[in-house]
Amino acid sequence: MTSKTEKVLQTMNVGGLDEAAFFQSIAELIQHARRSLEKQVNTTMVVTYFEIGRRIVEREQQGAKRAQYGKKILQGLSDHLTATQGRGWSVDNLKLMRRFYVVYADRVIGEPVVPQFSKPISWKHYILLMRIANPDERQFYEVEIASNGWSFREFQRQYDSSLYERLALSRNKKKVLELAAKGQIIRSPQDLFKDPYVLEFTGLPEKAEYTETELEQKLIDHLQQFLLELGKGFAFIGRQVRFTYEDESFYVDLVFYNRLLKSFVLIDLKIGRLKHQDIGQMQMYVNYYDRKIRLSDENPTIGIVLCRDKKDAMVEMMLPEKNKRIFAAKYKTVLPSKEDFKKLLKGE
C-alpha cells in the first residue's frame, strides 16, 4: 500500500460519518487508487517503450545494410507482437518507440531509465515532444507539463500557440537558458508577461469586427482557457469591477490576482491601436488599487493593456524608465506561425 493511500485511510474518520458521507468516502478511496494505478501504468509503459526502442536500435545496428535490415526487423517484430500481444504494435508505433530512444538516449545516463521518465508525462505527450527539434524548447515543455499537470490537449494548445517562443522573446540569453532548464519561474511581473497573447479560443475573427464588450464576454465564456494563456498562479476576481473616486465611477475590464506574486493584475481591453490615454488610464487604475485596495502584505498592482496594435516607442515614452508594473501587449485571435516567432528570436 502506498504512503499516500495510507494517509488517506489514516485521516478518514469513517466511524463519525453519516451514511451518504460514508458512501462518498469509499468512492473517493477507489478514485484515488485508480489515479495512482494510472500513474504507475503510465510510467511503466513509457519506460517499456524506451527499452523497446533501445533494443530495436541495437538490433538494427548489427545489420550490414541498416535501412533494409531495419525495415525487415520492424515488420517481423510487428507481426510477432500483433499475433502474441494483440493490437497496438504496428510498424509505425514501433518506429515511434525507436525515435523515442534516439531522442532521449543522451538524457539517460546508463541504467536504469526509470528516473528520467517518472514524471507525470504520458506517452501521448511524448509523441508530440519528440517532434520538437530544439532540445531546449522540448525540455521547457517537459518541465511545464510535469509541474502544471497539463493534459495533452492543454500541452498541444500551448505548443501550437508558441508559448516557448513568446516567453523567450522577452528574455535575454541567460533567462532563455533558465527557461529551458526550469520552465517558467515567476519571480517578478516581467516573468509573467507575454507579447503577444494568443486568444484563438475566443473564435473571434482576426479583423476588428467586434466590440470590446464582445471580446470581454468571449474571454469570460472561455475563462479556463484564458487562465491557461495568462500563466501560473492566476485567480479570477471579477469583470467590470467598479470603483468610485471623487464621485466619478470607473470600471476595470478584468481583475485577477496572482498568488505567486501576491499582486492584483488589472487587464484593460482595446480592440484598436493603443493610445497614450489608454496607458494613462491604466496608470490611474493601478494607483487606485495600490492606495485603496491592496493590503500591506501584498505587492504592488500590475496593469496590462491588451490591444490589437501598438507602437513600442510610444509605450516606452509614456511609462517611467524603470517601469516594472504596467505593460502593453498585443493580442491575436488566430494561432500565430511558429516560423514567424523563430525568426523574431533570431532577430530576422
Tab-separated table of N, CA and C in Angstrom, residues 6-14:
chain	number	residue	atom	x	y	z
A	6	GLU	N	-2.181	5.209	2.462
A	6	GLU	CA	-2.185	5.026	3.908
A	6	GLU	C	-2.621	6.301	4.612
A	7	LYS	N	-2.144	7.448	4.116
A	7	LYS	CA	-2.519	8.727	4.719
A	7	LYS	C	-4.019	8.969	4.581
A	8	VAL	N	-4.553	8.657	3.381
A	8	VAL	CA	-5.995	8.807	3.165
A	8	VAL	C	-6.782	7.974	4.162
A	9	LEU	N	-6.338	6.713	4.375
A	9	LEU	CA	-7.026	5.826	5.296
A	9	LEU	C	-6.902	6.308	6.740
A	10	GLN	N	-5.719	6.771	7.108
A	10	GLN	CA	-5.470	7.188	8.483
A	10	GLN	C	-6.256	8.432	8.870
A	11	THR	N	-6.447	9.353	7.916
A	11	THR	CA	-7.114	10.616	8.215
A	11	THR	C	-8.624	10.534	8.048
A	12	MET	N	-9.134	9.401	7.587
A	12	MET	CA	-10.563	9.263	7.320
A	12	MET	C	-11.254	8.680	8.559
A	13	ASN	N	-12.008	9.483	9.268
A	13	ASN	CA	-12.740	9.035	10.455
A	13	ASN	C	-14.085	8.466	10.018
A	14	VAL	N	-14.080	7.231	9.519
A	14	VAL	CA	-15.301	6.650	8.948
A	14	VAL	C	-16.372	6.440	9.996
